[in-house]
Short mmCIF file of C-alpha atoms in Angstrom, two decimals:
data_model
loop_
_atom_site.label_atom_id
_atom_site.label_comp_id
_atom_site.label_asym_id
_atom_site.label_seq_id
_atom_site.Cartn_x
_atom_site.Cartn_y
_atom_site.Cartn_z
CA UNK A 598 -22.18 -15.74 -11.55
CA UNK A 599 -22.19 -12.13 -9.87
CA UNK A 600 -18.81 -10.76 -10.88
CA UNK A 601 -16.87 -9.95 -7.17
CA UNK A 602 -15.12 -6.89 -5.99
CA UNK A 603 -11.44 -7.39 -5.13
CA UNK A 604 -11.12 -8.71 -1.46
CA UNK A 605 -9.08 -6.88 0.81
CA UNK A 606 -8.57 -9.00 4.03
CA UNK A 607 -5.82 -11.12 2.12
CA UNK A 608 -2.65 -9.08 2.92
CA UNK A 609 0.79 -11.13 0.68
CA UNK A 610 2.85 -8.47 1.42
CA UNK A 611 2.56 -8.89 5.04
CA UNK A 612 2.78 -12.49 4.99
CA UNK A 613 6.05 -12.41 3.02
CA UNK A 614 7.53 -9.96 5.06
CA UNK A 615 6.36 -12.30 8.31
CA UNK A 616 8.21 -15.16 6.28
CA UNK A 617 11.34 -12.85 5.58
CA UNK A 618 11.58 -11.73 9.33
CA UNK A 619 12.10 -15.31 10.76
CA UNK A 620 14.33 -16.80 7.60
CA UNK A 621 16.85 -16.64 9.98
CA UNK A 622 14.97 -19.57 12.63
CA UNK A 623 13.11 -19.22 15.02
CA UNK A 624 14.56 -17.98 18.66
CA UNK A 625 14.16 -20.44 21.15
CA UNK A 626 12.78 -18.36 24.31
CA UNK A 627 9.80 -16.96 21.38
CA UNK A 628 8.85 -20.31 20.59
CA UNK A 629 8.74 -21.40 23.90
CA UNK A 630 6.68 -18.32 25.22
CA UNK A 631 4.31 -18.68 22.17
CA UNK A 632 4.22 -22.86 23.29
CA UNK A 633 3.19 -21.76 27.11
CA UNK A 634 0.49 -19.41 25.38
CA UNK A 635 -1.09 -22.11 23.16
CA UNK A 636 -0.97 -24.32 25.96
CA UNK A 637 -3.54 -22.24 27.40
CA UNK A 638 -6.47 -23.06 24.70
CA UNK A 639 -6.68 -19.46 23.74
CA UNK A 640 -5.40 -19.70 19.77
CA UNK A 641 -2.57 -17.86 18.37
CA UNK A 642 -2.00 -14.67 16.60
CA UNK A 643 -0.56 -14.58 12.82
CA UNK A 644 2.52 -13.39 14.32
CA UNK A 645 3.01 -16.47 16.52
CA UNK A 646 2.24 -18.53 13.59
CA UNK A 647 5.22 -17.13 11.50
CA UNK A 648 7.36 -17.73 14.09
CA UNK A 649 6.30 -21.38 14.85
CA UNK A 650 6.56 -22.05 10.79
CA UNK A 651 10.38 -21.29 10.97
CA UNK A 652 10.95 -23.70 13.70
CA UNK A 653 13.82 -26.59 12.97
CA UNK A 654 15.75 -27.38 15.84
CA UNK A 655 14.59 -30.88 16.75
CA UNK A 656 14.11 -29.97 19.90
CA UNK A 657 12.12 -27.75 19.57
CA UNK A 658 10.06 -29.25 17.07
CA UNK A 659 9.26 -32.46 19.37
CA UNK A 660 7.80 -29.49 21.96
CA UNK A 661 5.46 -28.47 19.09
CA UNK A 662 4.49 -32.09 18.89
CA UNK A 663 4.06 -32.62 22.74
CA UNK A 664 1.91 -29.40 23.00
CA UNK A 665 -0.26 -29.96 19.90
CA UNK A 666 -1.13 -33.31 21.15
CA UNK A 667 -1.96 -32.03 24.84
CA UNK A 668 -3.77 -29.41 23.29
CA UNK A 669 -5.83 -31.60 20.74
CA UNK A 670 -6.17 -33.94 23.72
CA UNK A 671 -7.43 -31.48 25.97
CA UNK A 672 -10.56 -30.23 23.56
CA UNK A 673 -11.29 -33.48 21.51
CA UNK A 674 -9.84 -36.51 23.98
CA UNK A 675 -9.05 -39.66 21.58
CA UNK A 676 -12.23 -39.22 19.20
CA UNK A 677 -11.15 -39.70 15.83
CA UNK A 678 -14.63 -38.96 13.44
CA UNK A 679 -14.70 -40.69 10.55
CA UNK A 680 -16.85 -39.93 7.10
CA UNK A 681 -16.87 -40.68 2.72
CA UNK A 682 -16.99 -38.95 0.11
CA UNK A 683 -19.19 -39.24 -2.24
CA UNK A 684 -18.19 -38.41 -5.70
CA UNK A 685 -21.60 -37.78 -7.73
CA UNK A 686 -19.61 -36.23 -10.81
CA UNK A 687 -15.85 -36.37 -12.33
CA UNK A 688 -17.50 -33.67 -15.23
CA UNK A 689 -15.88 -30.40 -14.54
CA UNK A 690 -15.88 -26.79 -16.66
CA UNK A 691 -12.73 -25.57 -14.98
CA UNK A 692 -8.82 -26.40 -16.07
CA UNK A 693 -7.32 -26.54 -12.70
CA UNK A 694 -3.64 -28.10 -14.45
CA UNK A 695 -3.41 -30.14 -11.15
CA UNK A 696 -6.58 -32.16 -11.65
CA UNK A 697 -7.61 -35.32 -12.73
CA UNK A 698 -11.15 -34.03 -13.64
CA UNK A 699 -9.74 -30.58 -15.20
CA UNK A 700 -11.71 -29.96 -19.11
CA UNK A 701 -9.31 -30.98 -21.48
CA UNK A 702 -7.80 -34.07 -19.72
CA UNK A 703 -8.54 -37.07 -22.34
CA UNK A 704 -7.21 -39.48 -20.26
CA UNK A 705 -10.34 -39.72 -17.73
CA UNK A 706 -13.32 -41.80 -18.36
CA UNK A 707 -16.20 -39.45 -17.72
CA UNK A 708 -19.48 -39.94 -15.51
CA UNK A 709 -22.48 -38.18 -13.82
CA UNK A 710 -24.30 -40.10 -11.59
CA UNK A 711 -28.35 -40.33 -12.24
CA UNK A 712 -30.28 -40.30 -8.89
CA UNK A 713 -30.72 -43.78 -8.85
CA UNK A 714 -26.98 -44.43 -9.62
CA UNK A 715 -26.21 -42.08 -6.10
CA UNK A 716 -28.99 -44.11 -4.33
CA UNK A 717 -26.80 -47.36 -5.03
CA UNK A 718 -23.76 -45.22 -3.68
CA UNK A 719 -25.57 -44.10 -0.96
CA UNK A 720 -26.44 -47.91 0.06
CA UNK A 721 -23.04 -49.55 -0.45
CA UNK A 722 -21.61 -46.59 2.47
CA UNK A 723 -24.45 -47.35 4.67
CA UNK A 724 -23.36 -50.96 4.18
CA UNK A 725 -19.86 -50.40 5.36
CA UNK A 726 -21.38 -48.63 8.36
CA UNK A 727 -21.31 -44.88 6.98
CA UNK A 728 -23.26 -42.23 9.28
CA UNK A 729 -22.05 -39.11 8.05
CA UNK A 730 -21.05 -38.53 3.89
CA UNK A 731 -19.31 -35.72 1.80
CA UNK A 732 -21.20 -34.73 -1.45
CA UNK A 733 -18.60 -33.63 -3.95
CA UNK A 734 -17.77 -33.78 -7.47
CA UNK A 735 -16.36 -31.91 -10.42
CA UNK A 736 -17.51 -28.16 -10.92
CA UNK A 737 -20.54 -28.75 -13.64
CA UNK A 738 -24.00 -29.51 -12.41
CA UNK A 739 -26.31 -31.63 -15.43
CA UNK A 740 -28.96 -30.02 -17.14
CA UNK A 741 -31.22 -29.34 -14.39
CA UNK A 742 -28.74 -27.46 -13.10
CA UNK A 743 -28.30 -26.53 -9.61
CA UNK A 744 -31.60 -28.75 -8.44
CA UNK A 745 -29.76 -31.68 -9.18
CA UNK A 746 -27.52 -31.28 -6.15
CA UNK A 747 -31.23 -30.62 -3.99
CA UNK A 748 -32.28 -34.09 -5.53
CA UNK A 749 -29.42 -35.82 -5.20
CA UNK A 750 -29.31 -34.42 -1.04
CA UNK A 751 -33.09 -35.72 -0.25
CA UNK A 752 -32.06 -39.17 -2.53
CA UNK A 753 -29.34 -39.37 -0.23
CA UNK A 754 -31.47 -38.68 2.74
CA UNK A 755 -34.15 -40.94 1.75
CA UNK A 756 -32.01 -44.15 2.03
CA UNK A 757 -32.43 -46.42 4.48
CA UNK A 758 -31.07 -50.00 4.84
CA UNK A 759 -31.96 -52.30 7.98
CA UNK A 760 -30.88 -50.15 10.80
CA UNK A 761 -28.02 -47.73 8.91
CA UNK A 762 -28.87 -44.14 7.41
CA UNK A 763 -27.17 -41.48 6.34
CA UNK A 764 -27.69 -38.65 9.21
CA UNK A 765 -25.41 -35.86 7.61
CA UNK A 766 -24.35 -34.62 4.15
CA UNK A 767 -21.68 -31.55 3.96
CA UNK A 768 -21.22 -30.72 1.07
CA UNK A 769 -18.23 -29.32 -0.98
CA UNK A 770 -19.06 -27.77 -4.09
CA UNK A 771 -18.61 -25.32 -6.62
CA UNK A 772 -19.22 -21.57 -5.36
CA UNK A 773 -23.01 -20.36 -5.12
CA UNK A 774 -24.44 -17.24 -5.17
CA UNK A 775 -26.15 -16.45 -1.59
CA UNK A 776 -29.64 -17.64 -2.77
CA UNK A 777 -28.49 -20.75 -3.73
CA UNK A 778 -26.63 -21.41 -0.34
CA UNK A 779 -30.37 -20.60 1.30
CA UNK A 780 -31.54 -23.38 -0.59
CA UNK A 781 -29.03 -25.55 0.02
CA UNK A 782 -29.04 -24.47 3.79
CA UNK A 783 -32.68 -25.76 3.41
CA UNK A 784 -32.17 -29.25 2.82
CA UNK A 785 -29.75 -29.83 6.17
CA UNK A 786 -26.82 -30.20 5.46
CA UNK A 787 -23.90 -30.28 7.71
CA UNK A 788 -20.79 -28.22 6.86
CA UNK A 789 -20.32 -26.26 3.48
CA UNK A 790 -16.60 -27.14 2.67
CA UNK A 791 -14.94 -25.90 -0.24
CA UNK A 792 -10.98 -25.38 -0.74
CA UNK A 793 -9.18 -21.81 -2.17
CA UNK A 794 -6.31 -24.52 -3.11
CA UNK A 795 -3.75 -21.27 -2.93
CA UNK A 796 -4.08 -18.36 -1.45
CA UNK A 797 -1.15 -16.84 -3.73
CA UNK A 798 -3.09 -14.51 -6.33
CA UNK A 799 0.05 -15.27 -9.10
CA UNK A 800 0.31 -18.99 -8.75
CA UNK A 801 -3.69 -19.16 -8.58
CA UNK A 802 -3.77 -17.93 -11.88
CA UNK A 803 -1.00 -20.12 -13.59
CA UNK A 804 -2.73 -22.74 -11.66
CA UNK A 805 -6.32 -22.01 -12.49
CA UNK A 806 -6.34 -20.65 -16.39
CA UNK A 807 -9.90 -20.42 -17.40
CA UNK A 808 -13.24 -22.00 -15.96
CA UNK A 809 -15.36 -19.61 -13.61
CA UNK A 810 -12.43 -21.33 -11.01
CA UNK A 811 -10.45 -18.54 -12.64
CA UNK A 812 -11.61 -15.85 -10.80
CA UNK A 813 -9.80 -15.46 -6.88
CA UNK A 814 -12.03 -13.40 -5.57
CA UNK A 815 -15.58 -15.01 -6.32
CA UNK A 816 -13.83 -18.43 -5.03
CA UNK A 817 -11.98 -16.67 -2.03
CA UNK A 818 -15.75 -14.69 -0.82
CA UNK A 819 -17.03 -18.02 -1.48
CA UNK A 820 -17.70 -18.33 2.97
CA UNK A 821 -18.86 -14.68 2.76
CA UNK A 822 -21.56 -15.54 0.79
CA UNK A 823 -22.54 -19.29 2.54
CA UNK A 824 -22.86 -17.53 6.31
CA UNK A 825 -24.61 -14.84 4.87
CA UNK A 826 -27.10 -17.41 3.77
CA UNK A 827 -27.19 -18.69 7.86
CA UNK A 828 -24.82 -21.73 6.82
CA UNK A 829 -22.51 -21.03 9.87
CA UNK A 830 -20.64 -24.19 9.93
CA UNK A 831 -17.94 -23.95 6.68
CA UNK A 832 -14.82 -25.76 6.09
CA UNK A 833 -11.73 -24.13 4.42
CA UNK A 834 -8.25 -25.28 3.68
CA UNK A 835 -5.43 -24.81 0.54
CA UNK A 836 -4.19 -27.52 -1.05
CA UNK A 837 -0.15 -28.02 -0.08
CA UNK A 838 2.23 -28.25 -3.06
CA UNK A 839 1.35 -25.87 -5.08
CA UNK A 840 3.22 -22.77 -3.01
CA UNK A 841 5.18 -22.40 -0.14
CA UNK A 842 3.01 -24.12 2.68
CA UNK A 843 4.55 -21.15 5.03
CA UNK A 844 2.54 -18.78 2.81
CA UNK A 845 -0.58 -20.97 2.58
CA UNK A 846 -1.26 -21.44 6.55
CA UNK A 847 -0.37 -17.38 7.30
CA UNK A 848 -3.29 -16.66 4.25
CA UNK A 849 -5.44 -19.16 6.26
CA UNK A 850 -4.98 -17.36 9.72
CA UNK A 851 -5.76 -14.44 7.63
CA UNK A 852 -9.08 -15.94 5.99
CA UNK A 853 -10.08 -17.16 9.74
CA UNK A 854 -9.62 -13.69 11.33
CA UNK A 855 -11.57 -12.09 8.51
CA UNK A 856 -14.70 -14.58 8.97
CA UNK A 857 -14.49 -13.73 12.89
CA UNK A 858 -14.49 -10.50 12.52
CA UNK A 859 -17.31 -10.45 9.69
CA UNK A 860 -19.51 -13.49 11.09
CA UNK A 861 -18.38 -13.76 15.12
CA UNK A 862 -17.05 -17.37 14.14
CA UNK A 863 -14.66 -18.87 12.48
CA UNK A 864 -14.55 -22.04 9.82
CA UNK A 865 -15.94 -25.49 11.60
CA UNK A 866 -13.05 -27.47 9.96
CA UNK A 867 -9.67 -26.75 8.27
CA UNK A 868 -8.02 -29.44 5.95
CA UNK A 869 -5.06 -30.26 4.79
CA UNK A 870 -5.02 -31.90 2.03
CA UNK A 871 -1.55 -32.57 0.15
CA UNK A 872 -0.93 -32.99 -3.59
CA UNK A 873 -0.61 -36.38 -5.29
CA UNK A 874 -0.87 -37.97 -8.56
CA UNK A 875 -3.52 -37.23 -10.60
CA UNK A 876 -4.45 -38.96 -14.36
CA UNK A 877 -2.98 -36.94 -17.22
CA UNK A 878 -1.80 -34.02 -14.75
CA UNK A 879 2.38 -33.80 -15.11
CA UNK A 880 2.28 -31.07 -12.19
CA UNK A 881 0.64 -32.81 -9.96
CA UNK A 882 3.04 -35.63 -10.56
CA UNK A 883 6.02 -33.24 -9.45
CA UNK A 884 4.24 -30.43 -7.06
CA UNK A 885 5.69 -26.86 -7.26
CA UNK A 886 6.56 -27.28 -3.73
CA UNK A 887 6.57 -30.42 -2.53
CA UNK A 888 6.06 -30.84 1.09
CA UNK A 889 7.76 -33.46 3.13
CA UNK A 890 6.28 -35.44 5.63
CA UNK A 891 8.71 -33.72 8.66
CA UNK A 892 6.62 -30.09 7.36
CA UNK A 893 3.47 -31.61 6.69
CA UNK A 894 3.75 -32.71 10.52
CA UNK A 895 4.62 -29.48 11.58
CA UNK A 896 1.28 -28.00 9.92
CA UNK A 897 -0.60 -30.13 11.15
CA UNK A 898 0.45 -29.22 14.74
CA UNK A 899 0.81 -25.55 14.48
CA UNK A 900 -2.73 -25.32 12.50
CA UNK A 901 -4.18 -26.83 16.12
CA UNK A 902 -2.28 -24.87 18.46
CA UNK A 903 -3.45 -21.89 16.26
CA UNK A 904 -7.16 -22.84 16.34
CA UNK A 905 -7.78 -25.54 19.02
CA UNK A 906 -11.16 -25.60 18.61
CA UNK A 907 -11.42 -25.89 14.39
CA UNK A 908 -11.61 -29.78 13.70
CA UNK A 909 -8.87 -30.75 11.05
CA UNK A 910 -9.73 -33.06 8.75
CA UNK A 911 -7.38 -35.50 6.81
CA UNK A 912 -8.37 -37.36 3.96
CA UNK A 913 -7.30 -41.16 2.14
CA UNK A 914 -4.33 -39.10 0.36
CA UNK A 915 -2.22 -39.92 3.38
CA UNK A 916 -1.04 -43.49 3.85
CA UNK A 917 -1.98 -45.42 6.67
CA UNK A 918 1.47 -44.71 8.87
CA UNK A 919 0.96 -40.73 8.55
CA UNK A 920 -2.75 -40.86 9.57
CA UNK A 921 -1.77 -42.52 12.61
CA UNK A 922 0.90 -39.66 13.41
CA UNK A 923 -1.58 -37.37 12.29
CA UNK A 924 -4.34 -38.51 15.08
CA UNK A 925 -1.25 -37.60 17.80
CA UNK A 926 -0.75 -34.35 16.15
CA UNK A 927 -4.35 -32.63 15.87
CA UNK A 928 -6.38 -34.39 13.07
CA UNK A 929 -9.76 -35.04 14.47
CA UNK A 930 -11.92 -36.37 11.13
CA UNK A 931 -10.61 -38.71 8.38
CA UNK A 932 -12.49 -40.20 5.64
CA UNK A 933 -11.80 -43.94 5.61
CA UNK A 934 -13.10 -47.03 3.09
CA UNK A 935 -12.91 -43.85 0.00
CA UNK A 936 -13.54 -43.85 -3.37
CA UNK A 937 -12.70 -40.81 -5.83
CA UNK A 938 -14.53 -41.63 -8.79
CA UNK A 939 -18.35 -41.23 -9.43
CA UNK A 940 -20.08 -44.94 -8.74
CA UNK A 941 -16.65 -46.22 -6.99
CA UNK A 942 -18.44 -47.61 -4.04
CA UNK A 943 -21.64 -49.50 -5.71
CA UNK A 944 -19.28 -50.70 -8.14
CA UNK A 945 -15.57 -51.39 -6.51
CA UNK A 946 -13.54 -51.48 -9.82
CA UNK A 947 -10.78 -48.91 -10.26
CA UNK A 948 -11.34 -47.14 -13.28
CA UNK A 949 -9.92 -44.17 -15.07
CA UNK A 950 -12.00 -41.67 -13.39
CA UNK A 951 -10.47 -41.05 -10.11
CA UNK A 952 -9.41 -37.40 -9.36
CA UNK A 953 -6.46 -38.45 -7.27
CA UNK A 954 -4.59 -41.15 -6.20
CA UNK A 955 -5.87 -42.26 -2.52
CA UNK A 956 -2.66 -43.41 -0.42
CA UNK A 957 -5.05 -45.64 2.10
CA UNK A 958 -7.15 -48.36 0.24
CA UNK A 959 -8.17 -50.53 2.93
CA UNK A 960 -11.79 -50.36 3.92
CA UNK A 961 -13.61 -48.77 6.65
CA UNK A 962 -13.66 -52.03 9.10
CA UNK A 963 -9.49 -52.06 9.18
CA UNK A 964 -9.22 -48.49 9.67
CA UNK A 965 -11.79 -48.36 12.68
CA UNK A 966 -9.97 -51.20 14.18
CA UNK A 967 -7.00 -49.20 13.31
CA UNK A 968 -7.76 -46.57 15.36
CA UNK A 969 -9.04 -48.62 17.86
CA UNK A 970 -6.00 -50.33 18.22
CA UNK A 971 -3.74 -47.03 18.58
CA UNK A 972 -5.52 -45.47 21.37
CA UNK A 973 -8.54 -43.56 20.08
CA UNK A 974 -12.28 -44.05 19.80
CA UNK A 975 -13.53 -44.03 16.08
CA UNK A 976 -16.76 -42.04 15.97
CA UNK A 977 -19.81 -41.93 13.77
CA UNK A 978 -21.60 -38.90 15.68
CA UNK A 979 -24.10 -36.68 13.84
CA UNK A 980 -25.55 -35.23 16.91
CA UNK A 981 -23.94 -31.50 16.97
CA UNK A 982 -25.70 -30.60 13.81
CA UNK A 983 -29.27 -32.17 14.57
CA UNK A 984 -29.45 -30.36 18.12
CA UNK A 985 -28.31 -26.75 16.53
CA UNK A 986 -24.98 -26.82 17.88
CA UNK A 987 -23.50 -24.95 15.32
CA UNK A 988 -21.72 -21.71 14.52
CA UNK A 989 -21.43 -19.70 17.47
CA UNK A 990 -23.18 -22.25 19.44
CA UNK A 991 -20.82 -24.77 18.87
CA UNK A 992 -18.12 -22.60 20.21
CA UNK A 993 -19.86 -21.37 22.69
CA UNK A 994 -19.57 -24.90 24.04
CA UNK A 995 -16.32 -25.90 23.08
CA UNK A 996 -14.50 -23.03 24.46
CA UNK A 997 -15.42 -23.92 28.78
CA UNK A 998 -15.15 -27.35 27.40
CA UNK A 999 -18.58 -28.05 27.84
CA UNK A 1000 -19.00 -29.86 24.60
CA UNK A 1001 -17.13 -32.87 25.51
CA UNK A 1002 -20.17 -33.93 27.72
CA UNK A 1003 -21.63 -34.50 24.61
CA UNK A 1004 -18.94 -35.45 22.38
CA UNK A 1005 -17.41 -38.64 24.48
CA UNK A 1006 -21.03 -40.25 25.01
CA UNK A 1007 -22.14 -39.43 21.87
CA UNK A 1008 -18.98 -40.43 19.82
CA UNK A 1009 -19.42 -44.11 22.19
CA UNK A 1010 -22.70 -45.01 21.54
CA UNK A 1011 -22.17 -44.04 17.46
CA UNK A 1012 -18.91 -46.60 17.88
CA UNK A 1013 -21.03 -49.19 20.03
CA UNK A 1014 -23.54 -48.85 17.28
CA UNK A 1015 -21.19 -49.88 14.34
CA UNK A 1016 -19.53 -52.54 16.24
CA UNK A 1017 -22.87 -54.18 17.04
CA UNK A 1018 -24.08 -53.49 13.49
CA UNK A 1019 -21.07 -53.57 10.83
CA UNK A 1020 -18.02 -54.47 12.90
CA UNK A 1021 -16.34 -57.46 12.27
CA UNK A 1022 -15.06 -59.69 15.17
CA UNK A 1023 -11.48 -58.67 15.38
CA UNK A 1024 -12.35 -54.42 15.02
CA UNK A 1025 -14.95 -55.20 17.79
CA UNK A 1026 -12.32 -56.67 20.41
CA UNK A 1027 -10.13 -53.74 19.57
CA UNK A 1028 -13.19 -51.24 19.89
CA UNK A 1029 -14.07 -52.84 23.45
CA UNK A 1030 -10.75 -52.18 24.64
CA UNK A 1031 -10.73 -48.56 23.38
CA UNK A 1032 -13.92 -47.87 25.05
CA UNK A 1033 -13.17 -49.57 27.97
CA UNK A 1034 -10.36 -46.86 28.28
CA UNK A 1035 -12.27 -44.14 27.46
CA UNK A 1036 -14.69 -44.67 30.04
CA UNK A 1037 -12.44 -45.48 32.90
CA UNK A 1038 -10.74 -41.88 32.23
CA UNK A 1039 -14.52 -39.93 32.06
CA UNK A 1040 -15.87 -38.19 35.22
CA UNK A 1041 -17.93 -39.74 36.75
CA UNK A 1042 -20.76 -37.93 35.40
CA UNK A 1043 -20.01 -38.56 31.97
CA UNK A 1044 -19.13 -42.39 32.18
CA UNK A 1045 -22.51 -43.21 33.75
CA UNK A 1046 -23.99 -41.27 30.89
CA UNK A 1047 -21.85 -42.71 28.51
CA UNK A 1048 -22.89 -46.55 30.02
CA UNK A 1049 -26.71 -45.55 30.09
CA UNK A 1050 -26.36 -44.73 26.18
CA UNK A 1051 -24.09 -47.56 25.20
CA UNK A 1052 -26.69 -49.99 27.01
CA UNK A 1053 -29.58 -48.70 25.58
CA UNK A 1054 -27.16 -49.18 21.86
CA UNK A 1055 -26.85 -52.72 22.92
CA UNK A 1056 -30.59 -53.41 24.04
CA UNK A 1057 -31.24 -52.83 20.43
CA UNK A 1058 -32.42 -49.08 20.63
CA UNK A 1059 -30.32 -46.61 17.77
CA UNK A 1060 -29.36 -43.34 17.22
CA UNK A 1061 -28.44 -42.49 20.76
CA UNK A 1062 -27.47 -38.97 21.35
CA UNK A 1063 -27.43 -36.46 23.79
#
């Protein structure tokens, strides 16, 4: 590891005086003007993010909530996109004191997965109807070292059962150096994703007190270093609990003007993932700074009035009842059917080797005719990343809202595609209602595309994309 030089695009000082300044509340007429402004797809400053963090008044809150959800409306329609992870290892060389997998925990059964052991993982997700995976584990490769995540992307890609594939790994990671992101760039994968869990340099280090985790800076450069290498889609997010989430989303505005200003682009996706239990971990049994469901609501809306066009992903932490508000308020990906632990899908026995506890266990069928059944199309779409729509491109696209000419066909053929495949009869008679709905509110234009791919799905023909 190439020791970093001290970033300097994190400002605290400025963030806590932002957080100081609006103590007080937030002023109504501010909130409103900033609400008109976001309304207009255009993003919002730092500044207007402070102010929006302080906001209490009920009423004004329930604005935040309309807007966000015309806003996330307005760029991603009902299109929920759904994806696993796939844990390969638990085995980590870091003592993160909020983990499950952290070094000295004793109470976790430990396990690497060989490559035929992530083959057998990769088959039981294609199974449930899996297009699109995340490749993650604990922060220790085995002894071939960093080829073993190379092998274990081409095992991945090399599995095919009946009809179903894998057609996109992202990966999340320990940090790389910038020759190592080539190589990984190499095999085609989707996003890099990787979390700075706090932004705070103090708590980092109480939370984070030896491994090469330890050091902020080579984990915060971390998305320098991946775009550098041409990997232009990355995913960033902290994880909420372990500071003030006020703090957290200001450093995130901050990391997301710095990779504009350095790349031309900002991060693909933004999570937000939220402390829970975790085996032998007492602080992540009571967080530092718990957040409640009313501000984990509000982040969620303010982080997609900030950056409308940055997908926010939520994963099975959330219970069933949140991820449905969630949907309403700007998450468009969720990971649904999830395991935690290495082998948890070939083998469905709960072990001692999770690294968190997951607060939606039903599988993949319920929660596609879950969100079915609430208004939104579940999607399985892998086409973005296959056609080079990526980076800049992407944007490029998104911003004149030219993308969703490909996003609502493609994201209904990749539904029409499980429900003919994997669906079982009750998620299929939700899923023809949903699309039904979609299609009636396309353009013209788009719903005759949209019909022309879904028949072509149904005359037996796969992978449909435009």
């Amino acid at each position: 590891m190439t020791k970093t030089e001290r970033i300097t695009w994190l400002d605290e000082n400025r963030i806590e005086t932002e957080i100081a300044a609006t103590a007080a509340g937030a002023d109504r007429l501010r909130v409103r003007e900033i609400l008109e402004k976001a309304s207009t797809l255009g993003g919002l400053s730092e500044d207007d993010v402070a102010v929006l963090c302080a906001v209490t008044d009920p009423d004004l809150v329930a604005e935040l909530f309309h807007t966000a959800e015309k806003v996330k409306t307005e760029i991603y329609g009902p299109r929920i996109v759904l994806f696993a992870p796939l844990y390969f290892s638990n085995i980590c060389l870091n003592e993160c004191v909020y983990c499950a997998f952290r070094r000295s925990n004793k109470e976790l059964d430990r396990k690497i997965l060989t490559m035929e052991e992530i083959e057998a993982e990769t088959a039981a997700l294609i199974d449930q109807g899996h297009k699109r995976l995340l490749l993650i584990g604990g922060e220790a490769f085995p002894k071939t070292g960093f080829q073993y995540l190379i092998d274990a992307i081409e095992r991945i890609y090399s599995v095919k059962r009946g009809r179903g594939e894998i057609r996109r790994i992202n990966v999340n990671v320990a940090p790389l150096e910038t020759n190592e992101f080539r190589r990984l760039k190499d095999t085609g994968i989707g996003t890099y994703q990787l979390f700075q869990e706090t932004y705070n340099r103090k708590v980092y280090e109480q939370m984070h007190p030896s491994g090469a985790k330890a050091d902020f800076d080579w984990r915060v450069s971390v998305m320098d270093r991946a775009m550098a290498a041409g990997i232009d889609d990355v995913g960033i997010g902290p994880l909420f609990g372990l500071h003030d989430w006020r703090f957290e989303v200001l450093a995130t505005m901050q990391h997301i003007a710095h990779l504009e200003d350095a790349f031309g682009v900002g991060p693909h996706t933004i999570s937000v993932p939220r402390m829970e239990p975790a085996v032998g971990s007492d602080v992540s049994m009571a967080p530092p700074h718990m957040v409640s469901d009313f501000d984990f609501k509000k982040i969620i809306a303010i982080l997609r009035l900030a950056v409308p066009y940055t997908g926010i992903i939520l994963s099975t932490r959330e219970n069933p009842e949140m991820r449905r508000d969630a949907f309403r308020l700007g998450v468009s990906q969720i990971s649904g059917g999830s395991r935690t632990n290495p082998g948890g899908y070939a083998t469905p026995v709960e072990e001692q080797a999770a690294q968190f506890t997951r607060g939606d266990h039903r599988p993949l069928d319920e929660v596609v005719r879950d969100i079915a059944a609430s208004g939104c199309v579940p999607s399985f779409c892998t086409a973005c990343y296959r056609m080079g729509r990526t980076g800049a491109d992407f944007m490029d696209l998104a911003k004149p809202g030219l993308i969703r000419e490909m996003c609502g066909p493609n994201a209904l053929s990749s539904f029409m595609e499980y429900m003919l495949d994997y669906g079982s009869e009750d998620t299929c008679a939700a899923g023809e209602k949903a699309v039904a709905a979609e299609v009636a509110t396309m353009e013209p234009k788009i719903a005759r595309y949209s019909q022309t791919m879904m028949r072509k799905v149904r005359e037996g023909k796969r992978d449909v994309y435009r």
